[in-house]
Every structure is written in structure tokens, then in C-alpha cells.
Amino acid sequence: MQDKTDLDGLYAGLEAAALQPLWTITEELLTPTPRPAAVPWLWSAATMKPLAREAIRLVPVERGGERRVLALANPGLGGRPYAVGTLWGALQCLGPHEVAPAHRHTPGAIRFVLEGEGVWTTVDGDACDMRPGDLVLTPSKQWHDHTNAGDSEMFWFDGLDLPIIQALDGVFFEHWPGPGESQPQPVEHNVSEARRRDGSRYTDGSVTKAVSPLPSELLIYRWSETEAELERLGRESDDDLLAVEYTNPKTGASVLPTMACAVHRIRGHGAPVRRAGNAVYVVFRGRGESVIDGQRFVWGPGDMFAVPSWSTVEHISVGADLFVVSDEPVLRALGIQRREVLPEPQTVTGDFHSASLRLQGAAS
Ligand code: 1HN
């Protein structure tokens, strides 16, 4: 009895002193394998696009709000605006002749273009033209603004390492000091592309990548070149899944120190794989499905889905190209990267229906 009272007193004393006894929390802290709070989830283009168009109609792009961006908010993350624990993922859109003001910040960003024309992102003075399938980089601390000089709406995917930089309490942000809200419009466009003609821009999974704190100086990777690389790989291999990673031509490392970008071409039933680290997928072309921890996700162009750390994923399609961004370079830099190919396809135990699809179902 005395012991129980003493023990209660100890725990009360610890709490009052802002101390916690590890022996009561060991098992939740040191899990045998990763237990991400984020859940596998899919955001469909059919749901997102009408909302984005409504936002274009109702909400101007202005200094302060800075961007018209719909953040993928994973329902496992308790309202935080992140697609997975370590990555921001979003649909960004610009209406005809809109300009999003210039700013810079410590989080780094990648853009994968889905739809539209006549838009460029100016990155530290270099105007990078954006066309569907292109990857455009906005490395940490570089000034950037977006200009839509065309008559059509523009949609692209944004990936940022914001949750990582936030976890490090390293977020700094600054508005362009002017004059004006944007950088001066450069006469020449795509300078980084013209300048960096040598060095390989892609690798397949068989190459061990360098670890580098430097972002790529090449800021644009064109879809025509990515596709040529996929075609080349496809002729050399009969795998059902071809993976091409974009690389820094100078160092052979991933495009940014924190984020790796790749395209997976699915032409059959890919092997089930799980890896340490989070990923967000964006469907560029084709239709298919992915089984993530037993749940089936059916997808088509413009859909986006979250694959949290250590969940098993396999992709199935007769022909599709998936863009994928992951935090793999961080795990690699820390020496904790890990990947396993499982011997058997998963048993499908359920089908995923997004919240809005469920609502539509309930209404009809
Ligand atoms: C940002 O600067 C952009 O520049 C997009 O387009 C998304 C999400 C969080 C923080 C900054 C952009 C962003 C962002």
C-alpha cells in the first residue's frame, strides 16, 4: 500500500517537473518497424479539379496568401496540412494572366506539371517554362514567382520538404523586397537548361546515388527526355515496373538534398515493395490501381496518393506513368534507408473510397 502511494507520488512528481519515465513509453517510441501517423490515402482529380476551378473564380492570388494551393491533408495527421508526415503535397493552380508574387524560404520545392501552357516559374532570375510532364525545381532559399502569360488555367503538383524543415525548426520566409512583387521578367528563358548540357539527368534503381547537400543547378527536366529514358529502359528490361529517378547532373545525387523525384512506368503487375520513408504519387498518364497495405486504390490521370513509410505497395496497370516524390535522400544521408521486395502479391482486403466519393454515394 505504502509502495503504491509512493509510486503515485513519484509519477505526480515527475509530471509536475516536466519529466517522463521512459519505461512507460518505450514501446510506443521504439517500434520494431515505422508506424507513421499518416494513412494510405487518395485524392482524386475528379474531386480536386472542380474545387480548384472554384478557387480560381473566388480567390485572387495576392501578397500575403501568396499562392492558390490546395494542400493534401492526410486524415491520419490530425488536421496538419501534409500529405505524409515528412512531405507537403498539393495541387496548385493559376488562372489566365495571373502572377503569384516572388518570395523565398528555407523549405525546398519541386513542381510536376499536370495541365496548361504559357506558364513559367522564375527561380533566382531564371524563367523556367512549364509544360505538362516537366519537373521544375525551386531549391531552398531561391527567389521564385509564377507567371501565367497564357489564356488557359494551369495546374501542377507541388512537393515540399516543409514538414522536415519545420521539424528542424528551420523555417525562414521572406517576401521579394521589390521593386514590384515579382522578379524582373528575364529576356531569356530556361538558362539552367541551356547551360547544363552535360552529365546524366536520370538513373535507374540499380545505381547507388551520391548523398549531397547541394541542389541540382539544372532546374528543369523535360517530359520528352524523361520519356526517352523510360523508353530506353523499357527496351532493355522486361520488368513490369520501370523506375527512372531524376538526378543532379553534376553530382549524381537526387535533385534536392531532401527530396528524390522519379517516374514509375507500370506495364503489368509490379512487385510488392515496402520502404522506410514517405512518398507521394501523382498519376500523370494512364489508369490502374495500387494495393497499399491490402487496400485497393483505383486511379487515373491527375489523382494523387500517399504511401506512408513501410507500407507495402504494388502497382498494377497495362500502361501508366506515375510521378513520385519521396524523402529518401534524408534517410540515405542518415544511413537508415531500407527497402524490401516481398515475395507474394498482397491479398486485397478492402477498396478505398475517398471521403467525397463516400458522400456522393450516400447522396445518390
Ligand atoms: C510555396 O512557396 C509554393 O512557391 C507552393 O508555389 C506551395 C507550400 C507551403 C509553403 C510554401 C510556391 C507552398 C509554398
GROMACS .gro file of C-alpha atoms in nm, residues 130-271:
model
  142
  130MET     CA    1   0.647   2.473  -6.759
  131ARG     CA    2   0.474   2.219  -6.979
  132PRO     CA    3   0.283   1.903  -6.888
  133GLY     CA    4   0.515   1.630  -6.761
  134ASP     CA    5   0.802   1.870  -6.685
  135LEU     CA    6   0.970   1.873  -6.345
  136VAL     CA    7   1.078   2.218  -6.222
  137LEU     CA    8   1.290   2.268  -5.910
  138THR     CA    9   1.277   2.552  -5.662
  139PRO     CA   10   1.568   2.477  -5.430
  140SER     CA   11   1.582   2.610  -5.076
  141LYS     CA   12   1.638   2.988  -5.039
  142GLN     CA   13   1.595   3.074  -5.408
  143TRP     CA   14   1.355   3.351  -5.508
  144HIS     CA   15   1.057   3.223  -5.700
  145ASP     CA   16   0.738   3.352  -5.859
  146HIS     CA   17   0.496   3.204  -6.111
  147THR     CA   18   0.367   3.383  -6.423
  148ASN     CA   19   0.078   3.269  -6.637
  149ALA     CA   20   0.113   3.462  -6.962
  150GLY     CA   21  -0.142   3.242  -7.136
  151ASP     CA   22  -0.519   3.229  -7.172
  152SER     CA   23  -0.569   2.894  -7.004
  153GLU     CA   24  -0.579   2.767  -6.648
  154MET     CA   25  -0.268   2.593  -6.523
  155PHE     CA   26  -0.245   2.303  -6.278
  156TRP     CA   27   0.059   2.147  -6.124
  157PHE     CA   28   0.164   1.934  -5.831
  158ASP     CA   29   0.379   2.092  -5.558
  159GLY     CA   30   0.603   1.882  -5.335
  160LEU     CA   31   0.789   2.048  -5.046
  161ASP     CA   32   1.008   1.931  -4.761
  162LEU     CA   33   0.827   2.180  -4.535
  163PRO     CA   34   0.740   1.927  -4.258
  164ILE     CA   35   1.107   1.824  -4.239
  165ILE     CA   36   1.232   2.182  -4.220
  166GLN     CA   37   0.959   2.257  -3.967
  167ALA     CA   38   1.062   1.957  -3.754
  168LEU     CA   39   1.413   2.104  -3.755
  169ASP     CA   40   1.268   2.445  -3.656
  170GLY     CA   41   1.446   2.580  -3.961
  171VAL     CA   42   1.167   2.766  -4.143
  172PHE     CA   43   1.265   3.112  -4.267
  173PHE     CA   44   1.050   3.304  -4.517
  174GLU     CA   45   1.090   3.637  -4.696
  175HIS     CA   46   0.895   3.846  -4.946
  176TRP     CA   47   1.075   3.980  -5.254
  177PRO     CA   48   1.186   4.328  -5.149
  178GLY     CA   49   1.085   4.485  -5.478
  179PRO     CA   50   1.061   4.696  -5.675
  180GLY     CA   51   0.736   4.525  -5.770
  181GLU     CA   52   0.600   4.199  -5.639
  182SER     CA   53   0.783   3.979  -5.888
  183GLN     CA   54   1.139   3.943  -6.008
  184PRO     CA   55   1.214   4.139  -6.328
  185GLN     CA   56   1.091   3.942  -6.631
  186PRO     CA   57   1.406   3.797  -6.791
  187VAL     CA   58   1.450   3.825  -7.165
  188GLU     CA   59   1.598   3.478  -7.194
  189HIS     CA   60   1.420   3.173  -7.054
  190ASN     CA   61   1.545   2.829  -6.943
  191VAL     CA   62   1.906   2.938  -6.881
  192SER     CA   63   1.986   2.646  -6.648
  193GLU     CA   64   1.874   2.407  -6.920
  194ALA     CA   65   2.092   2.568  -7.187
  195ARG     CA   66   2.391   2.588  -6.952
  196ARG     CA   67   2.387   2.234  -6.810
  197ARG     CA   68   2.407   2.016  -7.116
  198ASP     CA   69   2.645   1.755  -6.973
  199GLY     CA   70   2.609   1.492  -6.707
  200SER     CA   71   2.337   1.237  -6.676
  201ARG     CA   72   1.996   1.362  -6.569
  202TYR     CA   73   1.848   1.025  -6.481
  203THR     CA   74   1.938   0.695  -6.315
  204ASP     CA   75   1.760   0.369  -6.277
  205GLY     CA   76   1.733   0.200  -5.939
  206SER     CA   77   2.050  -0.009  -5.990
  207VAL     CA   78   2.285   0.287  -5.931
  208THR     CA   79   2.384   0.381  -5.577
  209LYS     CA   80   2.319   0.751  -5.552
  210ALA     CA   81   2.556   1.001  -5.404
  211VAL     CA   82   2.449   1.197  -5.097
  212SER     CA   83   2.489   1.572  -5.146
  213PRO     CA   84   2.373   1.883  -4.963
  214LEU     CA   85   2.370   2.071  -5.295
  215PRO     CA   86   2.057   2.106  -5.505
  216SER     CA   87   2.073   2.049  -5.878
  217GLU     CA   88   2.173   2.358  -6.081
  218LEU     CA   89   1.963   2.221  -6.363
  219LEU     CA   90   1.615   2.344  -6.272
  220ILE     CA   91   1.404   2.183  -6.546
  221TYR     CA   92   1.368   1.824  -6.657
  222ARG     CA   93   1.159   1.797  -6.973
  223TRP     CA   94   0.899   1.526  -7.016
  224SER     CA   95   1.037   1.442  -7.364
  225GLU     CA   96   1.370   1.349  -7.204
  226THR     CA   97   1.212   1.163  -6.914
  227GLU     CA   98   1.002   0.968  -7.159
  228ALA     CA   99   1.301   0.889  -7.382
  229GLU     CA  100   1.476   0.749  -7.074
  230LEU     CA  101   1.172   0.536  -6.988
  231GLU     CA  102   1.159   0.408  -7.346
  232ARG     CA  103   1.528   0.322  -7.340
  233LEU     CA  104   1.493   0.136  -7.011
  234GLY     CA  105   1.183  -0.039  -7.140
  235ARG     CA  106   1.377  -0.182  -7.434
  236GLU     CA  107   1.649  -0.316  -7.204
  237SER     CA  108   1.420  -0.473  -6.944
  238ASP     CA  109   1.104  -0.676  -6.934
  239ASP     CA  110   1.014  -0.572  -6.580
  240ASP     CA  111   0.652  -0.478  -6.514
  241LEU     CA  112   0.773  -0.164  -6.332
  242LEU     CA  113   1.038   0.068  -6.474
  243ALA     CA  114   1.172   0.337  -6.243
  244VAL     CA  115   1.367   0.641  -6.359
  245GLU     CA  116   1.498   0.883  -6.100
  246TYR     CA  117   1.581   1.243  -6.190
  247THR     CA  118   1.936   1.325  -6.079
  248ASN     CA  119   2.164   1.622  -6.031
  249PRO     CA  120   2.384   1.602  -6.345
  250LYS     CA  121   2.685   1.738  -6.156
  251THR     CA  122   2.684   1.504  -5.856
  252GLY     CA  123   2.462   1.208  -5.943
  253ALA     CA  124   2.261   1.274  -5.627
  254SER     CA  125   1.885   1.321  -5.600
  255VAL     CA  126   1.757   1.656  -5.730
  256LEU     CA  127   1.729   1.817  -5.387
  257PRO     CA  128   1.909   1.728  -5.062
  258THR     CA  129   1.578   1.633  -4.902
  259MET     CA  130   1.365   1.504  -5.189
  260ALA     CA  131   1.401   1.242  -5.459
  261CYS     CA  132   1.182   1.253  -5.771
  262ALA     CA  133   1.115   0.965  -6.006
  263VAL     CA  134   0.873   0.836  -6.265
  264HIS     CA  135   0.746   0.481  -6.243
  265ARG     CA  136   0.615   0.330  -6.565
  266ILE     CA  137   0.378   0.042  -6.489
  267ARG     CA  138   0.317  -0.213  -6.762
  268GLY     CA  139   0.189  -0.515  -6.574
  269HIS     CA  140   0.180  -0.617  -6.210
  270GLY     CA  141   0.468  -0.461  -6.018
  271ALA     CA  142   0.628  -0.645  -5.725
   0.00000   0.00000   0.00000
